[in-house]
PDB file of C-alpha atoms and ligand atoms in Angstrom:
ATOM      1  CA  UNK A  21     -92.359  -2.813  41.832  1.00 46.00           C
ATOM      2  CA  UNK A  22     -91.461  -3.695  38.058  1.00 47.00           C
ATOM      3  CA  UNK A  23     -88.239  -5.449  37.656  1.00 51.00           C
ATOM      4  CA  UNK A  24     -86.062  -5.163  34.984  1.00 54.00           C
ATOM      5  CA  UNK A  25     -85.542  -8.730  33.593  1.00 56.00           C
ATOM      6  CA  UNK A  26     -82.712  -7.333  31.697  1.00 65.00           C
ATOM      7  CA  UNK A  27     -79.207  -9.011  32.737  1.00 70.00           C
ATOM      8  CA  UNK A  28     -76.722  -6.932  33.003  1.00 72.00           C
ATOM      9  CA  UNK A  29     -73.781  -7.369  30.399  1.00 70.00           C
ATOM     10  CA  UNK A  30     -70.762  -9.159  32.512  1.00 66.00           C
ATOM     11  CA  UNK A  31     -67.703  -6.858  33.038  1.00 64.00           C
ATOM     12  CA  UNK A  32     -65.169  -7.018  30.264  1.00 87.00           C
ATOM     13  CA  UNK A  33     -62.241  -8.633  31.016  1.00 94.00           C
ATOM     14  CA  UNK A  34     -58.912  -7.068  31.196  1.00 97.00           C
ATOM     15  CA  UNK A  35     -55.342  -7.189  31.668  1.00 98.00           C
ATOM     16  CA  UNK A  36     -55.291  -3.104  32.807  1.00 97.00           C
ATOM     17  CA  UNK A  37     -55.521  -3.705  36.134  1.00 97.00           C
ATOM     18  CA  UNK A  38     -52.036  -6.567  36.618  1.00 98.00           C
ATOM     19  CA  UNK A  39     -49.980  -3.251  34.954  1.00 98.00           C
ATOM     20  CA  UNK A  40     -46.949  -2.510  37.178  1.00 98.00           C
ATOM     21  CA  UNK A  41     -47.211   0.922  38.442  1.00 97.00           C
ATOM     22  CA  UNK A  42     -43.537   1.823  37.441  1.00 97.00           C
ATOM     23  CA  UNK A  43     -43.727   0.488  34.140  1.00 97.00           C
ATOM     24  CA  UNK A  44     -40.387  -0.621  32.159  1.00 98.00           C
ATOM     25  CA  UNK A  45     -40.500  -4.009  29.828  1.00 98.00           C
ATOM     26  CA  UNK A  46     -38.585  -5.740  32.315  1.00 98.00           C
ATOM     27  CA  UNK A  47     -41.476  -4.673  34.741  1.00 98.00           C
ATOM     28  CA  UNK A  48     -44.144  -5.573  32.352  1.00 98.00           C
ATOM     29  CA  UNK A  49     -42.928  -8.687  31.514  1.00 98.00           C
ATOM     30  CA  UNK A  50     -42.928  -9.870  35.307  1.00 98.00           C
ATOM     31  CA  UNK A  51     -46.365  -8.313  35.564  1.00 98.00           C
ATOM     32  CA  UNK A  52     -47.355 -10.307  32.422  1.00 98.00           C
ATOM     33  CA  UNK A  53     -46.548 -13.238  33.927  1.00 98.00           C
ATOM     34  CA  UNK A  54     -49.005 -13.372  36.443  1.00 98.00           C
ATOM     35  CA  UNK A  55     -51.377 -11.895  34.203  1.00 98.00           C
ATOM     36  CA  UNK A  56     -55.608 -13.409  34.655  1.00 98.00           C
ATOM     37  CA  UNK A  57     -56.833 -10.726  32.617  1.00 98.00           C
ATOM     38  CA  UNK A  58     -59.101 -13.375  30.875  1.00 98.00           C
ATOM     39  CA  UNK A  59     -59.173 -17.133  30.761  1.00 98.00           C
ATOM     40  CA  UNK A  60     -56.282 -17.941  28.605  1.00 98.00           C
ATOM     41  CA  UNK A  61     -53.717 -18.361  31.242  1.00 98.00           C
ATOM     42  CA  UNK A  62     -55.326 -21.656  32.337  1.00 98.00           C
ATOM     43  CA  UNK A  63     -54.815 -23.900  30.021  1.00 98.00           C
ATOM     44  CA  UNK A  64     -51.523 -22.282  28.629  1.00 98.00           C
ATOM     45  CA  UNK A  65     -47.862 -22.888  30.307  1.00 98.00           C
ATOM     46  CA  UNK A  66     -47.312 -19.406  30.041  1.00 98.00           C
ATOM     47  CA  UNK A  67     -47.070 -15.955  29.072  1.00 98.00           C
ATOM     48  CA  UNK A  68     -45.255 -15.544  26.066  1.00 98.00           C
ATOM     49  CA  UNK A  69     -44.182 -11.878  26.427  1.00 98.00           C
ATOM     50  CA  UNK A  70     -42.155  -9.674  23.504  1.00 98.00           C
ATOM     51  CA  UNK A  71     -38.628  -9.146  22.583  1.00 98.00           C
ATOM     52  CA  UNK A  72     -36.439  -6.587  22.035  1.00 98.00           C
ATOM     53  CA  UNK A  73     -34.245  -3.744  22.036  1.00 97.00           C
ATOM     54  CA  UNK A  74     -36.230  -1.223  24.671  1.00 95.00           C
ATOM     55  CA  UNK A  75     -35.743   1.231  21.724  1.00 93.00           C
ATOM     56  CA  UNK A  76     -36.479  -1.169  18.783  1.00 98.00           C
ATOM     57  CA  UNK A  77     -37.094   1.057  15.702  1.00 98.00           C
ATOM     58  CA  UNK A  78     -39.643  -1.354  13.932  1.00 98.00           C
ATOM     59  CA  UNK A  79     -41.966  -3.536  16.465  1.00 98.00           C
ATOM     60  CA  UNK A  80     -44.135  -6.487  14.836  1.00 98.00           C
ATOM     61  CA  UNK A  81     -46.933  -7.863  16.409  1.00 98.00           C
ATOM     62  CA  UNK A  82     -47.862 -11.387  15.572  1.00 98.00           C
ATOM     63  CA  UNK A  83     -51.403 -12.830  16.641  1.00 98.00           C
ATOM     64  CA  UNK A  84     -50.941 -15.225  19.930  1.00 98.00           C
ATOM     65  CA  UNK A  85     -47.819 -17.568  21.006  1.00 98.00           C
ATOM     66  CA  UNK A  86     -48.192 -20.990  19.035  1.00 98.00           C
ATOM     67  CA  UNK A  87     -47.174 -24.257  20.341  1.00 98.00           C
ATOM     68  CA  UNK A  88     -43.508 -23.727  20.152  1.00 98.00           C
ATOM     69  CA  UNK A  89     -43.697 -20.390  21.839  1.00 98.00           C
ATOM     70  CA  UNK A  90     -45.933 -21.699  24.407  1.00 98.00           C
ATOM     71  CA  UNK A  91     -43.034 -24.405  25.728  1.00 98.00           C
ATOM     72  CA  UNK A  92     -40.102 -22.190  25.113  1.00 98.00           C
ATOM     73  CA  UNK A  93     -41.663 -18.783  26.214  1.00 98.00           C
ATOM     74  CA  UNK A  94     -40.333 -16.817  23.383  1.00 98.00           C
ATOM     75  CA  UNK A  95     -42.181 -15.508  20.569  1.00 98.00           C
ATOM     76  CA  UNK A  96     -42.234 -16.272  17.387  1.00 98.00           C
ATOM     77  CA  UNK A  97     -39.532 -19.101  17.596  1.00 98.00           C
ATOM     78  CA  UNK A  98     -41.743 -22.326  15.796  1.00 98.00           C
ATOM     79  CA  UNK A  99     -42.089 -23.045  12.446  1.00 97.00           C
ATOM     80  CA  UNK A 100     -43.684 -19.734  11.323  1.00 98.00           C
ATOM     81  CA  UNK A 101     -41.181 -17.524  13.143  1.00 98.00           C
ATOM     82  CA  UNK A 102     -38.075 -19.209  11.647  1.00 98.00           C
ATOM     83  CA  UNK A 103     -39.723 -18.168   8.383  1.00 98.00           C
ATOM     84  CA  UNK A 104     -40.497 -14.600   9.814  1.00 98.00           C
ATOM     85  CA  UNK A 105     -36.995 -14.385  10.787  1.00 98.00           C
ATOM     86  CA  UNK A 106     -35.979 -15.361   7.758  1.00 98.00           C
ATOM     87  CA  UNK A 107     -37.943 -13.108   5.967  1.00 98.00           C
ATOM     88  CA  UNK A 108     -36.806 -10.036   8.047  1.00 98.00           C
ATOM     89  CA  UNK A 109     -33.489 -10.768   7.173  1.00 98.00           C
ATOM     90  CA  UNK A 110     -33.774 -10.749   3.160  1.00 98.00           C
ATOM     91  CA  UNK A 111     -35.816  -7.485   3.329  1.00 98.00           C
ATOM     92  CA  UNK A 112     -32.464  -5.832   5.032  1.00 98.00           C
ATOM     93  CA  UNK A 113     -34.509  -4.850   8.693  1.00 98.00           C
ATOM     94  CA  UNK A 114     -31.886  -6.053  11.539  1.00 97.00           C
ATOM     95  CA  UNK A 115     -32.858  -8.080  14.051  1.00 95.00           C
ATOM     96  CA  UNK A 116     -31.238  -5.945  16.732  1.00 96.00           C
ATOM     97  CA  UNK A 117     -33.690  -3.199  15.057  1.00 97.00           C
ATOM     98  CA  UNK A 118     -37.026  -5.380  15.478  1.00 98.00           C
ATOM     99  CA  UNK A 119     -38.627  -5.867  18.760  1.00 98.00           C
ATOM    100  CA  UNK A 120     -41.321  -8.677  18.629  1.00 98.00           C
ATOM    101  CA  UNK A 121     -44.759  -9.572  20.108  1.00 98.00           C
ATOM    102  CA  UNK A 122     -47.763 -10.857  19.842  1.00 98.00           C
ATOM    103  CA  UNK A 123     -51.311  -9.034  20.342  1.00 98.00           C
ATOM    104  CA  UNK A 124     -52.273 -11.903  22.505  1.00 98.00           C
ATOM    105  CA  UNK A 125     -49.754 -13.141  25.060  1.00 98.00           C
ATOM    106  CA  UNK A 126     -50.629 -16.308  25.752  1.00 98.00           C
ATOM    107  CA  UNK A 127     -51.556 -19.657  23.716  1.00 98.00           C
ATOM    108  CA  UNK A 128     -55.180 -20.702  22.847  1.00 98.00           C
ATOM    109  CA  UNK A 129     -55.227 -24.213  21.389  1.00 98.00           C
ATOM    110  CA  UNK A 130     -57.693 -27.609  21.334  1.00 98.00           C
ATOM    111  CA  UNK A 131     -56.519 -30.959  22.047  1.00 98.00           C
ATOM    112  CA  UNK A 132     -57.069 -32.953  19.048  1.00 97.00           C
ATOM    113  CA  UNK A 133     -55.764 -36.323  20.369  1.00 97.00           C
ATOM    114  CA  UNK A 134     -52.348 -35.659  21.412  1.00 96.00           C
ATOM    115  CA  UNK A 135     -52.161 -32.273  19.317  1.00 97.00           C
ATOM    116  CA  UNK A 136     -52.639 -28.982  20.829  1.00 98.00           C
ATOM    117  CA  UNK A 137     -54.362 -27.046  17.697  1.00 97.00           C
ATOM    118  CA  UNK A 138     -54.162 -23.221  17.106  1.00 97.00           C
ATOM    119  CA  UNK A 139     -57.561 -21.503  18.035  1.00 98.00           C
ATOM    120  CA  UNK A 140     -58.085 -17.861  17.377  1.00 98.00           C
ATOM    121  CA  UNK A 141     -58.477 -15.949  20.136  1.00 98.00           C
ATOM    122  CA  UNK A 142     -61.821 -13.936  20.398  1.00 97.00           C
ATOM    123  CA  UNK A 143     -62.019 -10.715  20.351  1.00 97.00           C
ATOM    124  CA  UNK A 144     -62.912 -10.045  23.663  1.00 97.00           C
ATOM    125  CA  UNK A 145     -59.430 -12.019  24.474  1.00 98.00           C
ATOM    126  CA  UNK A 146     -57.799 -10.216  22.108  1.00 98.00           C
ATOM    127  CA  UNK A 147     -59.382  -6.499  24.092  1.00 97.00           C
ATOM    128  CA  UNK A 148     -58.659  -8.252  27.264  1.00 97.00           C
ATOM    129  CA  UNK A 149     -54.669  -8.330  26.746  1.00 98.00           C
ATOM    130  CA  UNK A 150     -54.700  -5.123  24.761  1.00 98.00           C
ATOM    131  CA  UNK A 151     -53.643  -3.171  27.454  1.00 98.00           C
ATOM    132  CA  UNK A 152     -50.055  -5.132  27.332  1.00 98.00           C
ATOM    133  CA  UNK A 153     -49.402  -4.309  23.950  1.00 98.00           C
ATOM    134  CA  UNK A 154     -50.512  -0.349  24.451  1.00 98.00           C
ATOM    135  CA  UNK A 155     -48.080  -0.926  27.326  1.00 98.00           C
ATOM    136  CA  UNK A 156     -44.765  -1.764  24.911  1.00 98.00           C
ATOM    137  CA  UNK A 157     -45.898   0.803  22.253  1.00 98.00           C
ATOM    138  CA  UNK A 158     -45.516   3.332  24.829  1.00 98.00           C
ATOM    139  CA  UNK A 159     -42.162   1.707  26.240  1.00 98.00           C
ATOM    140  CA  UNK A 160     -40.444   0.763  22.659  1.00 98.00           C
ATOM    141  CA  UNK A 161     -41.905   3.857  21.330  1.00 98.00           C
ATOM    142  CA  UNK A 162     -41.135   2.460  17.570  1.00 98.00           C
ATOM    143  CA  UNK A 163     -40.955   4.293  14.272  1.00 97.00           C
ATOM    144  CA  UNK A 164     -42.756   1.829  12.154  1.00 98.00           C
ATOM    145  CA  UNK A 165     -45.736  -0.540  13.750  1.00 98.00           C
ATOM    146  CA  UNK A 166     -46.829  -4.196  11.331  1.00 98.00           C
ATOM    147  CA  UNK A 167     -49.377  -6.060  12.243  1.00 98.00           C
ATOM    148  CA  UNK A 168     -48.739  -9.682  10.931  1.00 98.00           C
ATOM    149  CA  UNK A 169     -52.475 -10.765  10.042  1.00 98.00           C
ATOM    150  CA  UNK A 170     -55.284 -10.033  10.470  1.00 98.00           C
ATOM    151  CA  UNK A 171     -55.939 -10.843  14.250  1.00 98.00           C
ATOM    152  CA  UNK A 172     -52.411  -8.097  15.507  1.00 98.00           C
ATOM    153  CA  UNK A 173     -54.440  -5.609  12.254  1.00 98.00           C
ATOM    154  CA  UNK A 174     -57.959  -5.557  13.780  1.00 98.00           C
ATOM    155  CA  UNK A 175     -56.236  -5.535  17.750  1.00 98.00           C
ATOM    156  CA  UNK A 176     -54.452  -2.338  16.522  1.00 98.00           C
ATOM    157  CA  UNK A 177     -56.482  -0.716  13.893  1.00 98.00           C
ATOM    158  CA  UNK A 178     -59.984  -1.793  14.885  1.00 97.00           C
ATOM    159  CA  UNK A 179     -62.525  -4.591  13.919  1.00 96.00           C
ATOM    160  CA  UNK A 180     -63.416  -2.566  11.098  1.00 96.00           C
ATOM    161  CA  UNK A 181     -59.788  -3.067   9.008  1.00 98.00           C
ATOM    162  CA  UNK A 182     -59.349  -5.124   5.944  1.00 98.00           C
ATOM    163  CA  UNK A 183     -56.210  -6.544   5.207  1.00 98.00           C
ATOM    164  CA  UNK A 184     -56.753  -8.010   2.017  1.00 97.00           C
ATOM    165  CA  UNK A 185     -57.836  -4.582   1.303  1.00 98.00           C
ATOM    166  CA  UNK A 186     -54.766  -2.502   2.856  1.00 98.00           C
ATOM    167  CA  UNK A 187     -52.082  -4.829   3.098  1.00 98.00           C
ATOM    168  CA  UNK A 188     -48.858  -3.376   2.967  1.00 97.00           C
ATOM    169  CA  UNK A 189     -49.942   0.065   2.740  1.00 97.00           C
ATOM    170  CA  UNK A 190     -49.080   3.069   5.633  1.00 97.00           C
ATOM    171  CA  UNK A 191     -52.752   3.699   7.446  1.00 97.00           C
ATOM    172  CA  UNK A 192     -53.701   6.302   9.554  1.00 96.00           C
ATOM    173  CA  UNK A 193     -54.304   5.264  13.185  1.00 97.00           C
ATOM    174  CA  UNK A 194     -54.390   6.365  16.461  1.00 96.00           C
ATOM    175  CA  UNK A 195     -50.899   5.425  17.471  1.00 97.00           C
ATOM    176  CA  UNK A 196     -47.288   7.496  17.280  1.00 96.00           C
ATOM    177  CA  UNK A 197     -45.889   5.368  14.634  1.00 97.00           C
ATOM    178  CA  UNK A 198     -46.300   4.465  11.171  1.00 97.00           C
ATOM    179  CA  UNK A 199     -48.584   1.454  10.993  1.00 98.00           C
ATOM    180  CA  UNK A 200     -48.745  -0.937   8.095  1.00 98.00           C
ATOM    181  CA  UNK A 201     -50.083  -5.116   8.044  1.00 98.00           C
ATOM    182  CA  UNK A 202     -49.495  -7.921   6.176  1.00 98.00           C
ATOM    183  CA  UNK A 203     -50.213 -11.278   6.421  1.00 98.00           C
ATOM    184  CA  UNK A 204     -49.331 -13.463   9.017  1.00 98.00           C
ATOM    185  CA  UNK A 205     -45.866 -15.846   8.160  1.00 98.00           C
ATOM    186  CA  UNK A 206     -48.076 -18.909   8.912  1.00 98.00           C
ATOM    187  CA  UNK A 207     -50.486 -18.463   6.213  1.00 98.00           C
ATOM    188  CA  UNK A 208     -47.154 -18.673   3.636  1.00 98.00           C
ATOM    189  CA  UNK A 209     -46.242 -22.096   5.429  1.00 98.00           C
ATOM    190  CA  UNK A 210     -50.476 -23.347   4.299  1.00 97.00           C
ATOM    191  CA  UNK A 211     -49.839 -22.452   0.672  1.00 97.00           C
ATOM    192  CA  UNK A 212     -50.980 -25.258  -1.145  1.00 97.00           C
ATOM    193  CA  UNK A 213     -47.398 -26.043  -2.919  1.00 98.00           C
ATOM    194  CA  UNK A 214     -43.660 -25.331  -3.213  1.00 97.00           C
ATOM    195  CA  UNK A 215     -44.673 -22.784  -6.269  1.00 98.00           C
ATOM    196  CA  UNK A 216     -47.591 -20.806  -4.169  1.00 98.00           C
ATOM    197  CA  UNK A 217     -45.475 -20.435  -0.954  1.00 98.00           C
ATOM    198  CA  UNK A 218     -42.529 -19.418  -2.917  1.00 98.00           C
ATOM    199  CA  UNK A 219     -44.364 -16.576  -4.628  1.00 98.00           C
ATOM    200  CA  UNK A 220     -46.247 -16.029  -1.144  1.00 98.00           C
ATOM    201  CA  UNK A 221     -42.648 -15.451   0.410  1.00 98.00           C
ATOM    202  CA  UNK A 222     -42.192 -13.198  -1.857  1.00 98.00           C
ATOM    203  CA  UNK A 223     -44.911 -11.288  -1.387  1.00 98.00           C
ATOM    204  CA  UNK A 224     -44.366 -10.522   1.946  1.00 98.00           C
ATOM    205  CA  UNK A 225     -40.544 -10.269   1.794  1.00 98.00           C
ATOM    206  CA  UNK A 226     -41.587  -7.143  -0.772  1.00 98.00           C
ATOM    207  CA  UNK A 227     -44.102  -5.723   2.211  1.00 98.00           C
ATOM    208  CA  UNK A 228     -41.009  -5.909   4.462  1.00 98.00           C
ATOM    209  CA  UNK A 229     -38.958  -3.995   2.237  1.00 97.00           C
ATOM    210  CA  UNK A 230     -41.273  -1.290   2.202  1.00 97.00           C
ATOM    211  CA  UNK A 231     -41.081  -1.106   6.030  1.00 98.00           C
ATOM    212  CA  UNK A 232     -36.791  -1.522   5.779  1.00 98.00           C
ATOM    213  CA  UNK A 233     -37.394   1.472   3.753  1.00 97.00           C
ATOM    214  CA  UNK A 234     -39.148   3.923   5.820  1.00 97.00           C
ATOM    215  CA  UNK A 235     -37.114   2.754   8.976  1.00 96.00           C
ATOM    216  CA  UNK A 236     -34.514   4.972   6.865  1.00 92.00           C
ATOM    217  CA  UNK A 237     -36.571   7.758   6.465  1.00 80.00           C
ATOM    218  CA  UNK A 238     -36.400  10.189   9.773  1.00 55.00           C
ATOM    219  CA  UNK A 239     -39.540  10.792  12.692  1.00 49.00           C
ATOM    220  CA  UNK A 240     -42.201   8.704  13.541  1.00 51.00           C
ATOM    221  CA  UNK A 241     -45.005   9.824  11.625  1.00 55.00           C
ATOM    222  CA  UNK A 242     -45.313  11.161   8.168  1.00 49.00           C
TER     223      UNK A 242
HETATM  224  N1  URA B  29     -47.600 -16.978  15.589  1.00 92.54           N
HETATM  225  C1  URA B  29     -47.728 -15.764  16.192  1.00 92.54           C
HETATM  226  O1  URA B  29     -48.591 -14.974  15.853  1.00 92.54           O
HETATM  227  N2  URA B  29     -46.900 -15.473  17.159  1.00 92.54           N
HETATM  228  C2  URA B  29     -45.929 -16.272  17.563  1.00 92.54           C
HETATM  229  O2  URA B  29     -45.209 -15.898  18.491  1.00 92.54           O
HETATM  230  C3  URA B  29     -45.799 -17.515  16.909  1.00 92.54           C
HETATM  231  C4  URA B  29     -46.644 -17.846  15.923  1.00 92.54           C
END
């Protein structure tokens, strides 16, 4: 009988099936915890789940939990998030307005000596804990959706998205909210100089403001 020498692609990997049944944040956040939807829980202390109001108006998904985030469990609370927070604040969006995650919930790093270094996740990784962040759109149920880089862009919008093409701009997508990207806070801390990262903080400060500005506007979709 003729075989078929063709191997058969392994499943894809998935957080879908360690979804509480009942789900609430509080509920996905303990499910999240014990989350081995794909390999990234091994090496990482823990699952950095988001934050905020249940019915945040604005939520922002950053890319994966850094090293900061990783020890303290919180998101966006090392270097880059202090300037993300920062940021937030001068473009006038409240903090009790913004709830905050990450499209990959737990850390991804290399030891380089006795440095853990940022990896990026791949994209199966990235598909694999997708079903956590569908999870808290349909909880928060937010007005306005940004993608911080290009990593939360393409987990939202599809592998097909440029951001240095449509940064800061409204797109149309398949979720009920307005969704917009723009860079991630870390790239502003790699500028090259004081002068660069100043006008880079700028930048993005001024795509913020757009999104403080339609959080005034009324609905969820244009
Ligand atoms: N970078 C991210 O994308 N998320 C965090 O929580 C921290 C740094």
């Amino acid at each position: 009988m003729a075989r078929d020498n063709k191997r058969a692609k392994p499943p894809q990997r998935s957080a879908a099936k360690y979804l509480p049944k009942t789900p609430s944040l509080s509920s996905l956040r303990k499910a999240a915890a014990r989350c081995r939807g794909c390999d990234l829980y091994k090496d990482a202390t823990q699952t950095v789940f988001g934050e905020g109001p249940t019915r945040a108006k604005v939520m922002f998904v950053g890319e994966q939990p850094g090293d900061s985030e990783d020890k303290e469990g919180h998101p966006f609370v090392g270097p880059a998030g202090k300037l993300f927070r920062k940021a937030i604040q001068r473009a006038g969006i409240a903090s009790g307005d913004a709830y905050i995650t990450n499209a990959v919930k737990h850390f991804k790093f290399v030891w380089r000596g006795k440095r853990r270094i940022h990896q990026k996740p791949k994209r199966t990784e990235v598909m694999a804990c997708r079903p956590w962040l569908e999870a808290e759109i349909e909880e928060v149920r937010p007005r306005v959706i940004v993608a911080l880089g290009a990593t939360a862009a393409q987990a939202l919008l599809g592998s097909s998205f440029k951001l240095t093409k449509h940064r800061g701009e409204f797109v149309e997508s398949e979720w009920p909210a307005r969704v917009t990207a723009t860079v991630h806070p870390s790239s502003i801390l790699r500028a090259p100089d004081e002068e660069s990262r100043h006008e880079e903080m700028a930048k993005f400060i001024a795509d913020l403001k757009i999104v403080a500005k339609a959080l005034k506007g009324r609905g969820t979709k244009d």
